CSV table of C-alpha atoms and ligand atoms in Angstrom, one decimal:
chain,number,residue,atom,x,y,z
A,147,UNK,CA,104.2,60.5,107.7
A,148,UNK,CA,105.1,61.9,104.4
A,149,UNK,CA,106.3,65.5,104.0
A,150,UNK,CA,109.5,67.5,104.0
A,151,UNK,CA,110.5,67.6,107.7
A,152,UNK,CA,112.3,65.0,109.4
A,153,UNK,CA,111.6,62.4,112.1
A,154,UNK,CA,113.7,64.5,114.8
A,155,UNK,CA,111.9,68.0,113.2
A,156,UNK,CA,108.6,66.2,114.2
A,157,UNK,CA,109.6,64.8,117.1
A,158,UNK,CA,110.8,68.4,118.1
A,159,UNK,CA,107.3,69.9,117.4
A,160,UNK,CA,105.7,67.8,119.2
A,161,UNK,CA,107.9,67.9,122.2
A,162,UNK,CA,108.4,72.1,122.4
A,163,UNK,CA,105.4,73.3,120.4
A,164,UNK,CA,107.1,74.8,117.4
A,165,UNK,CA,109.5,73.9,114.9
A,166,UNK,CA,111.6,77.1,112.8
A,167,UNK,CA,113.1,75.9,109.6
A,168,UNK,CA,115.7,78.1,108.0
A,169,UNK,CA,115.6,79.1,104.6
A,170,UNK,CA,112.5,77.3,103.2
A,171,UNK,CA,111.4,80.2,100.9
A,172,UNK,CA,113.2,81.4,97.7
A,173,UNK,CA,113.5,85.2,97.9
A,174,UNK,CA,113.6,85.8,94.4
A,175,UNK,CA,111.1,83.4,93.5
A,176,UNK,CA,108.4,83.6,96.5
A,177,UNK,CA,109.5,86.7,98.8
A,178,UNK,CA,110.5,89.7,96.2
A,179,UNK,CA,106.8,88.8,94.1
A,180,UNK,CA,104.9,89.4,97.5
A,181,UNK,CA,106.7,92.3,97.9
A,182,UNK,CA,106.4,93.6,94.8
A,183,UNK,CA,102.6,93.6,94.9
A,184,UNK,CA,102.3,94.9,98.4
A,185,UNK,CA,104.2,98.2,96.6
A,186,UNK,CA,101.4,98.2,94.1
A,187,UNK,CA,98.6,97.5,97.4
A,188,UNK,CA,100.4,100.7,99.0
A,189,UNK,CA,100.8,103.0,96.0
A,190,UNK,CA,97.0,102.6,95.4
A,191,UNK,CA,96.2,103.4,99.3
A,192,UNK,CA,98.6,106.3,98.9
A,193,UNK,CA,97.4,107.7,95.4
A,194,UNK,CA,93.4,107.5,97.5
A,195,UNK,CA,94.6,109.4,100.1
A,196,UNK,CA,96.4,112.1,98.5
A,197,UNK,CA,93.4,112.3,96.3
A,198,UNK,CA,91.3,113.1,99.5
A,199,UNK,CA,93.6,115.6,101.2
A,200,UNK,CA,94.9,113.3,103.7
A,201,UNK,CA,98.3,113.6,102.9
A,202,UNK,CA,100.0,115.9,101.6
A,203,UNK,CA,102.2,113.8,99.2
A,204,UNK,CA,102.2,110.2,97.4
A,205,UNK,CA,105.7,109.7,98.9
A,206,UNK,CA,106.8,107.9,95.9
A,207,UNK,CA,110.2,108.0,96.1
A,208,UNK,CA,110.6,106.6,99.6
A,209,UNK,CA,111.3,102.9,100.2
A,210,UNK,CA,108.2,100.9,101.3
A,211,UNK,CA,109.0,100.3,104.6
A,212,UNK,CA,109.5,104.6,104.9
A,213,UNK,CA,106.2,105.2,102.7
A,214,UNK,CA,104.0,102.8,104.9
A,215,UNK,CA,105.4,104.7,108.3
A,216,UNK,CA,105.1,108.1,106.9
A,217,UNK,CA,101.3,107.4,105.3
A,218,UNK,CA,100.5,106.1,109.2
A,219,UNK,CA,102.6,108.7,110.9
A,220,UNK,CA,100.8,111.8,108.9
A,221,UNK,CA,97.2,110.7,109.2
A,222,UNK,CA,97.3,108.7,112.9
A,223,UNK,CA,95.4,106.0,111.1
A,224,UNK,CA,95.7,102.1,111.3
A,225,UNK,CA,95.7,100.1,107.7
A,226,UNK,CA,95.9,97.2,108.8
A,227,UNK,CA,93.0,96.1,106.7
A,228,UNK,CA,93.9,97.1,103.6
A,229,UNK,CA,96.1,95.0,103.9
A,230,UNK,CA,95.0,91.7,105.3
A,231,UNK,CA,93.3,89.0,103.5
A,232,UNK,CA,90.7,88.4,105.9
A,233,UNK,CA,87.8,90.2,107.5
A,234,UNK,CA,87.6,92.2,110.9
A,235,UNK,CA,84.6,90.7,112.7
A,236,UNK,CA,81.4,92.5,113.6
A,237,UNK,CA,82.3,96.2,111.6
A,238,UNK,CA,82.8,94.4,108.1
A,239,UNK,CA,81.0,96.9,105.3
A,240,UNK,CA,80.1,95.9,101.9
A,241,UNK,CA,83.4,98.1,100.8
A,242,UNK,CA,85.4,96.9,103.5
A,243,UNK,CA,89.3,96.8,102.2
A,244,UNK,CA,91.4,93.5,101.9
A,245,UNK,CA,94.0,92.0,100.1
A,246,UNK,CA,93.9,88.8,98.1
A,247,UNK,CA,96.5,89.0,95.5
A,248,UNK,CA,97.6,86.1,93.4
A,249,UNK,CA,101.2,86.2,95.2
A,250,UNK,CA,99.8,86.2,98.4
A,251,UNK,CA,97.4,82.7,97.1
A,252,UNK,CA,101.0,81.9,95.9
A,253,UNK,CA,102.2,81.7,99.0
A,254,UNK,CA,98.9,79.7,100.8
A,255,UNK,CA,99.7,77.5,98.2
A,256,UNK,CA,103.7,77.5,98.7
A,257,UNK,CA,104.8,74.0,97.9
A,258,UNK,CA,107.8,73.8,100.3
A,259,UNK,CA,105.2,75.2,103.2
A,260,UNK,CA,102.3,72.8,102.8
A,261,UNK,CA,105.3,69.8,102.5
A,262,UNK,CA,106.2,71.1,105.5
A,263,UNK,CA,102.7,71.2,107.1
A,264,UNK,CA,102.1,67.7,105.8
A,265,UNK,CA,104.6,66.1,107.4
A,266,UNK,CA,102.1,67.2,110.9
A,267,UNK,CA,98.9,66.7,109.5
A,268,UNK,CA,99.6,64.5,106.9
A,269,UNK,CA,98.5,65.2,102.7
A,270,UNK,CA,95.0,66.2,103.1
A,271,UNK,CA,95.8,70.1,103.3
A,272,UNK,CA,92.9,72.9,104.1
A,273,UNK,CA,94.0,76.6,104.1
A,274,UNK,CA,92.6,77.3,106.8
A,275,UNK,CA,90.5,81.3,106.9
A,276,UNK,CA,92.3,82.8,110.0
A,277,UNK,CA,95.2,84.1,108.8
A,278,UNK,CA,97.1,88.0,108.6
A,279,UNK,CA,99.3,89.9,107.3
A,280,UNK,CA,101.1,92.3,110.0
A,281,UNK,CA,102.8,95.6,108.6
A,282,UNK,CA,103.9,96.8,111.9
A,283,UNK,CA,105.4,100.4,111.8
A,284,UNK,CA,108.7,101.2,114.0
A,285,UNK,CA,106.6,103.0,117.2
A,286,UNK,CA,108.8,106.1,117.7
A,287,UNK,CA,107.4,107.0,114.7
A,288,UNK,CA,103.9,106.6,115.6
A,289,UNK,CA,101.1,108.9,117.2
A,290,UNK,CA,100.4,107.6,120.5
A,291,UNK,CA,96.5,106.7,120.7
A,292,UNK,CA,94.8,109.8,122.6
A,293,UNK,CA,95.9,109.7,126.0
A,294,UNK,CA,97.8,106.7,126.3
A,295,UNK,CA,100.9,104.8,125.9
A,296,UNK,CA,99.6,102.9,123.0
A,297,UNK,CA,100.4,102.8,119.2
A,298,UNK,CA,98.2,101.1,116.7
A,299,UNK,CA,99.0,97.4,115.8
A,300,UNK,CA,102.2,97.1,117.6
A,301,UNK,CA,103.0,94.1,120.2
A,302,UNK,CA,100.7,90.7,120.0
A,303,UNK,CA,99.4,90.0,123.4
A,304,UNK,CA,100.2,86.2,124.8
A,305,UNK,CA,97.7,84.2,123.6
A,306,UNK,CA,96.9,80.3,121.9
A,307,UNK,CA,95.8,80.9,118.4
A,308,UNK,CA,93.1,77.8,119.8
A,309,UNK,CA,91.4,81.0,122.0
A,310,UNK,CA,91.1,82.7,118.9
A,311,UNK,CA,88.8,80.7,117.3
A,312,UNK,CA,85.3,79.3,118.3
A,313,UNK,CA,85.4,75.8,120.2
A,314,UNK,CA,84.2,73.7,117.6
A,315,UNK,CA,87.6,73.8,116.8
A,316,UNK,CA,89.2,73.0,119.9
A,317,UNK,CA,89.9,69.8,118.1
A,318,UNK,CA,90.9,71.0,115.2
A,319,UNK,CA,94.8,69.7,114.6
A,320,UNK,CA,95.5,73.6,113.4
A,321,UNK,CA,99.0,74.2,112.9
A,322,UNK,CA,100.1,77.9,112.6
A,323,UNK,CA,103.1,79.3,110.2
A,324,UNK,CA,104.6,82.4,110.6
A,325,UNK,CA,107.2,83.9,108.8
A,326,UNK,CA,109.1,87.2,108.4
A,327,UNK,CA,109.1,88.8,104.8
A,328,UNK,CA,111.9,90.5,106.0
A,329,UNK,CA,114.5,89.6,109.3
A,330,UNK,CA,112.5,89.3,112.5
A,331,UNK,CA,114.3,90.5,115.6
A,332,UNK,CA,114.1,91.3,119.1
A,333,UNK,CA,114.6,94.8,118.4
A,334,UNK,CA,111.7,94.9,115.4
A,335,UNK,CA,109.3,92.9,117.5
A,336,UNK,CA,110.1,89.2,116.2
A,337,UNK,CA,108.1,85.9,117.9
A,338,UNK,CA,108.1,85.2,121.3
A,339,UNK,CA,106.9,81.4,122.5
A,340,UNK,CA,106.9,79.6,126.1
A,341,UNK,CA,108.1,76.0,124.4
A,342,UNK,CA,106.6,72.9,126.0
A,343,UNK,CA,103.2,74.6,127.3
A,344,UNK,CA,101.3,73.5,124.5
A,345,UNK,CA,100.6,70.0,126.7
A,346,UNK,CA,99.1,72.2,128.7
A,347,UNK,CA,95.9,72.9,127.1
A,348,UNK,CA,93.8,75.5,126.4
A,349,UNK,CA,94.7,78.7,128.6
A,350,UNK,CA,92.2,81.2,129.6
A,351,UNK,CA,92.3,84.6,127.9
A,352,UNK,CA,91.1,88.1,129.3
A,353,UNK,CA,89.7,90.9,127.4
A,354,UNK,CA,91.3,94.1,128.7
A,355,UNK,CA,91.0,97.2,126.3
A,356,UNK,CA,92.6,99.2,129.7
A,357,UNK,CA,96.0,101.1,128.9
A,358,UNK,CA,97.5,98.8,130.9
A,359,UNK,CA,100.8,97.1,129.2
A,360,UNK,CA,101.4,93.4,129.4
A,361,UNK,CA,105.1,92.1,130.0
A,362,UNK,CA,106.3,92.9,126.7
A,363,UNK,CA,105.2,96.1,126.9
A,364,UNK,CA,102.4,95.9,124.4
A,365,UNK,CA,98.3,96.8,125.0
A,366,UNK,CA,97.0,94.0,127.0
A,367,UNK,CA,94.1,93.5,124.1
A,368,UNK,CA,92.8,89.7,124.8
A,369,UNK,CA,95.5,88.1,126.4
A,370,UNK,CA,96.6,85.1,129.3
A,371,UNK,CA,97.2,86.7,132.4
A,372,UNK,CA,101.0,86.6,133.5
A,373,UNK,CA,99.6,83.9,136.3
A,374,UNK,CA,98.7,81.2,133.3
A,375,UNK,CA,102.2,82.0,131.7
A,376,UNK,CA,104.9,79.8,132.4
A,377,UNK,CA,107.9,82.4,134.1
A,378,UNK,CA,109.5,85.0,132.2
A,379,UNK,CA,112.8,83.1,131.7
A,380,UNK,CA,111.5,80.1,129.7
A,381,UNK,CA,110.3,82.4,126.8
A,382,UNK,CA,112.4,82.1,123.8
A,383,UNK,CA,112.6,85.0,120.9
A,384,UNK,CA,112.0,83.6,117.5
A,385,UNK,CA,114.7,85.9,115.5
A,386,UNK,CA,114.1,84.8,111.9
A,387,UNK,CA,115.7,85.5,108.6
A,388,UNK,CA,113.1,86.8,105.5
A,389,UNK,CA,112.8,82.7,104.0
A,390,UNK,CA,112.6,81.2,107.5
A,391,UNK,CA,109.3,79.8,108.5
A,392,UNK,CA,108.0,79.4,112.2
A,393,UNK,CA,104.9,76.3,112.7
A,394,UNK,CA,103.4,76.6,116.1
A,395,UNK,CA,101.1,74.0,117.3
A,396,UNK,CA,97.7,76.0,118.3
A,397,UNK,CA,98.2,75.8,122.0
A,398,UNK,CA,101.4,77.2,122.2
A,399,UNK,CA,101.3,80.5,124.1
A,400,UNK,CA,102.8,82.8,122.0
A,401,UNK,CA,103.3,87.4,121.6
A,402,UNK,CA,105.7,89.6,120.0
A,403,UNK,CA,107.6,92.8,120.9
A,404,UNK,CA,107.3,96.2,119.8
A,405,UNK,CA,108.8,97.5,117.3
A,406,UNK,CA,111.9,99.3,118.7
A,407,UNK,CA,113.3,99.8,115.4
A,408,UNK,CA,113.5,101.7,112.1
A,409,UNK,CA,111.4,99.6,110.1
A,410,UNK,CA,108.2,97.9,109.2
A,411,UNK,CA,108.3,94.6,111.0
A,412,UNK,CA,106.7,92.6,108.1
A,413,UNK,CA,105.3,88.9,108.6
A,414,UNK,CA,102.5,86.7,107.2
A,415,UNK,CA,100.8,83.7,109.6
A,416,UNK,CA,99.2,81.3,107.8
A,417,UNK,CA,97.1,78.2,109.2
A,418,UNK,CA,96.3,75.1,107.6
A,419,UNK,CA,94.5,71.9,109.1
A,420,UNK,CA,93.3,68.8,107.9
A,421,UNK,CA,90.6,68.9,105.6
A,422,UNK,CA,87.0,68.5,107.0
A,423,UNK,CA,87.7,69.9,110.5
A,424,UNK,CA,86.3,72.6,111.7
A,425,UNK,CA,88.4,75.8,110.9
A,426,UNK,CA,87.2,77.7,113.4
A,427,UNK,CA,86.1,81.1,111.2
A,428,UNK,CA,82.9,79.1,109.4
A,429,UNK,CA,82.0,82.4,108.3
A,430,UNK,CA,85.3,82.8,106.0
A,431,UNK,CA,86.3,81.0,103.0
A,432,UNK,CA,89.2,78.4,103.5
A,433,UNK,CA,90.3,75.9,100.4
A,434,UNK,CA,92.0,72.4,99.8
A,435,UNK,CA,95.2,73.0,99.4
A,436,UNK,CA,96.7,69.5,99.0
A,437,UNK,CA,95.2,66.5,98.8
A,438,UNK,CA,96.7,63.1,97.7
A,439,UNK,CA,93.7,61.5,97.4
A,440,UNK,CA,91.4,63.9,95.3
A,441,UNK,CA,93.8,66.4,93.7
A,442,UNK,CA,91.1,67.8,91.8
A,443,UNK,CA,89.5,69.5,94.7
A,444,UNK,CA,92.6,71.7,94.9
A,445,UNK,CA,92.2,75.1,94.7
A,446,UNK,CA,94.5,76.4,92.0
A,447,UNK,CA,92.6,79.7,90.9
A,448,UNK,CA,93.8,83.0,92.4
A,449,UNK,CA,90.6,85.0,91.1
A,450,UNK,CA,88.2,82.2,92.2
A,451,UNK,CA,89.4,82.6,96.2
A,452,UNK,CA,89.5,86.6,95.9
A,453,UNK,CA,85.5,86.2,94.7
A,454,UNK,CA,85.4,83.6,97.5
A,455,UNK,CA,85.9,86.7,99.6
A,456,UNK,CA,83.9,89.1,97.9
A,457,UNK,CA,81.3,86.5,98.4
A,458,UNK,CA,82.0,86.3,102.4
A,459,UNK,CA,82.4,90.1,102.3
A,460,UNK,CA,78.9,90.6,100.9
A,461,UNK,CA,77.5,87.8,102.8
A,462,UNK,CA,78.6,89.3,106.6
A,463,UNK,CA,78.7,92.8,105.7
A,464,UNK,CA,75.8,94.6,108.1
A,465,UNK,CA,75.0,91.2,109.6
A,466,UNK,CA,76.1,89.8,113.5
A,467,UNK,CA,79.0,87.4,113.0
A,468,UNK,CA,78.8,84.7,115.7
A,469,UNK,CA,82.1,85.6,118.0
A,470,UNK,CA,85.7,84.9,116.6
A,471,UNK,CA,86.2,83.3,119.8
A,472,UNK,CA,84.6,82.9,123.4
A,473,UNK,CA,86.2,85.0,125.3
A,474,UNK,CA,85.4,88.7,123.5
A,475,UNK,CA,83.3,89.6,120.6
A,476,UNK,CA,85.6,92.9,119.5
A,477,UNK,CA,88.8,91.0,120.0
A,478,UNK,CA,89.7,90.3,116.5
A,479,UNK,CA,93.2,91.6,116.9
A,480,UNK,CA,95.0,88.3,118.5
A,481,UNK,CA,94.6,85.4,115.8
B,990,AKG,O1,103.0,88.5,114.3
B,990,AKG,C1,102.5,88.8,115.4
B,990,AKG,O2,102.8,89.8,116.1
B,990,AKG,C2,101.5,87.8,116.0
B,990,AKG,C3,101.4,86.6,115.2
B,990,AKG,C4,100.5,85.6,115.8
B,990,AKG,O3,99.9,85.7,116.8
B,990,AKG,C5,100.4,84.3,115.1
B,990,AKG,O4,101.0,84.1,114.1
B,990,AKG,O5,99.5,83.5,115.5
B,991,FE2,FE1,98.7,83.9,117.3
């Protein structure tokens, strides 16, 4: 197989599940643009709620990591999806916030990713629609949500990104990469994976919108029970440096901790699979990536995939979207 990684980085996949590769991503040249345009994403959600009363400052001075916390800590709200680049299911409206910025199509399009990615799939590349951007404030600086011990967005259940999409893609080769835009650690809620389960297959996963906590102390949301898990002590934390990148095969059971710390725990995961297989999402917009044997179905544009989302915005907005997955129609959380 062609591709970046070598024969031992594949075997390892294979073998464990996931694969992290240090320092793939250029910070000056990848990282500090995505970072840069997320300020811009955040000083226009601030400047709108200052301009409706909800806050009672733009914050401008503060760092963005201080401004995002503040901005969440004032109003008790969740922005998650001003953020993202995708679409919550079911409560999509035709104004519905998201983010596709040409840095963030910069990185779907990362050359040192997909080169990656095609040493496991091979050179026929599709950006696959499930994908997220997590800004996850530090919780001590949260509200709780009314009457429990919850804070917005915080922990990822255990889950298989496979029981996150519909089963027409159970056979989908979907490979998931996640990575940290700035240092992932135990402390700030990094990666946790249970290696070698991914032979396993496909785990079941339980609604539960209860208080209850699962074992890393995060909401329960739509998550394998502890009794489908393999035991505590095989788990391994992904720490990862901003640059690193994490590729999980789509049955690896995966979660993350809460944030324990200071700071916005900041990470993108991306999925690709090979071109022509169900993604999984039909309702979102995916795109070729790579491919060696038609490069001209690449999608190079930026502006053409944001109107590929306006499109898919206007198109499901008001309407039923057939489940994200079978297990829960309002869990849209997990991906
Ligand atoms: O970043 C997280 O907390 C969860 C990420 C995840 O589930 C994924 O990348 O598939
Ligand atoms: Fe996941």
């Amino acid at each position: 197989m062609t591709g970046s990684l070598s024969a031992d980085q594949v075997a390892s996949f294979q073998q464990e599940g996931y694969l992290v590769v240090r320092g793939v991503l250029d910070q000056e040249t990848v990282l500090d643009p995505i970072s840069a345009e997320y300020a811009g994403v955040l000083d226009r959600l601030a400047n709108q709620l200052h301009e409706q009363g909800q806050i009672a400052s733009v914050y401008a001075d503060l760092s963005f990591s201080d401004r995002l916390t503040r901005i969440y800590a004032e109003t008790g709200q969740d922005y998650a999806q001003y953020f993202d680049f995708t679409l919550p299911q079911g409560a999509t409206k035709a104004d519905t916030p998201f983010w596709t910025g040409p840095a963030v199509f910069a990185l779907l399009r990362n050359e040192a990713i997909l080169d990656a990615v095609e040493s496991l799939i091979g050179p026929e590349i599709y950006a696959n629609p499930v994908q997220h951007v997590r800004l996850k404030p530090p919780e001590h600086l949260l509200r709780r949500k009314a009457g429990t011990d919850a804070v917005p967005n915080n922990a990822t259940p255990w889950h298989q990104d496979n029981g996150v999409v519909t089963e027409e893609a159970d056979d989908t080769d979907m490979i998931t990469v996640w990575l940290p835009l700035t240092r992932a650690t135990v402390e700030n809620g990094c990666l946790v994976v249970q290696p070698r389960s991914h032979h396993d297959g496909l785990l079941p996963h339980c609604p539960n919108d209860s208080p209850a906590t699962n074992r890393n102390g995060g909401p329960l949301g739509l998550h394998i029970p502890d009794t489908f898990l393999g035991p505590e002590e095989q788990e391994l934390n992904m720490e990862m440096e901003a640059g690193d990148i994490l590729l999980m095969h789509r049955r690896t059971p995966h979660a993350s901790h809460r944030n324990r710390s200071d700071h916005v725990r900041w990470s993108f995961d991306l999925r690709y699979n090979p071109t022509g297989q169900p993604s999984g999402r039909s309702a979102f917009p995916g795109f070729i990536a790579r491919s060696a044997s038609e490069p001209w179905t690449e999608l190079h544009d930026p502006l053409a995939w944001t109107d590929m989302w306006l499109e898919a915005r206007a198109r499901v907005s008001g309407a039923s979207l057939p489940a994200f997955n079978r297990w829960d129609r309002s869990a849209v959380t997990c991906a």
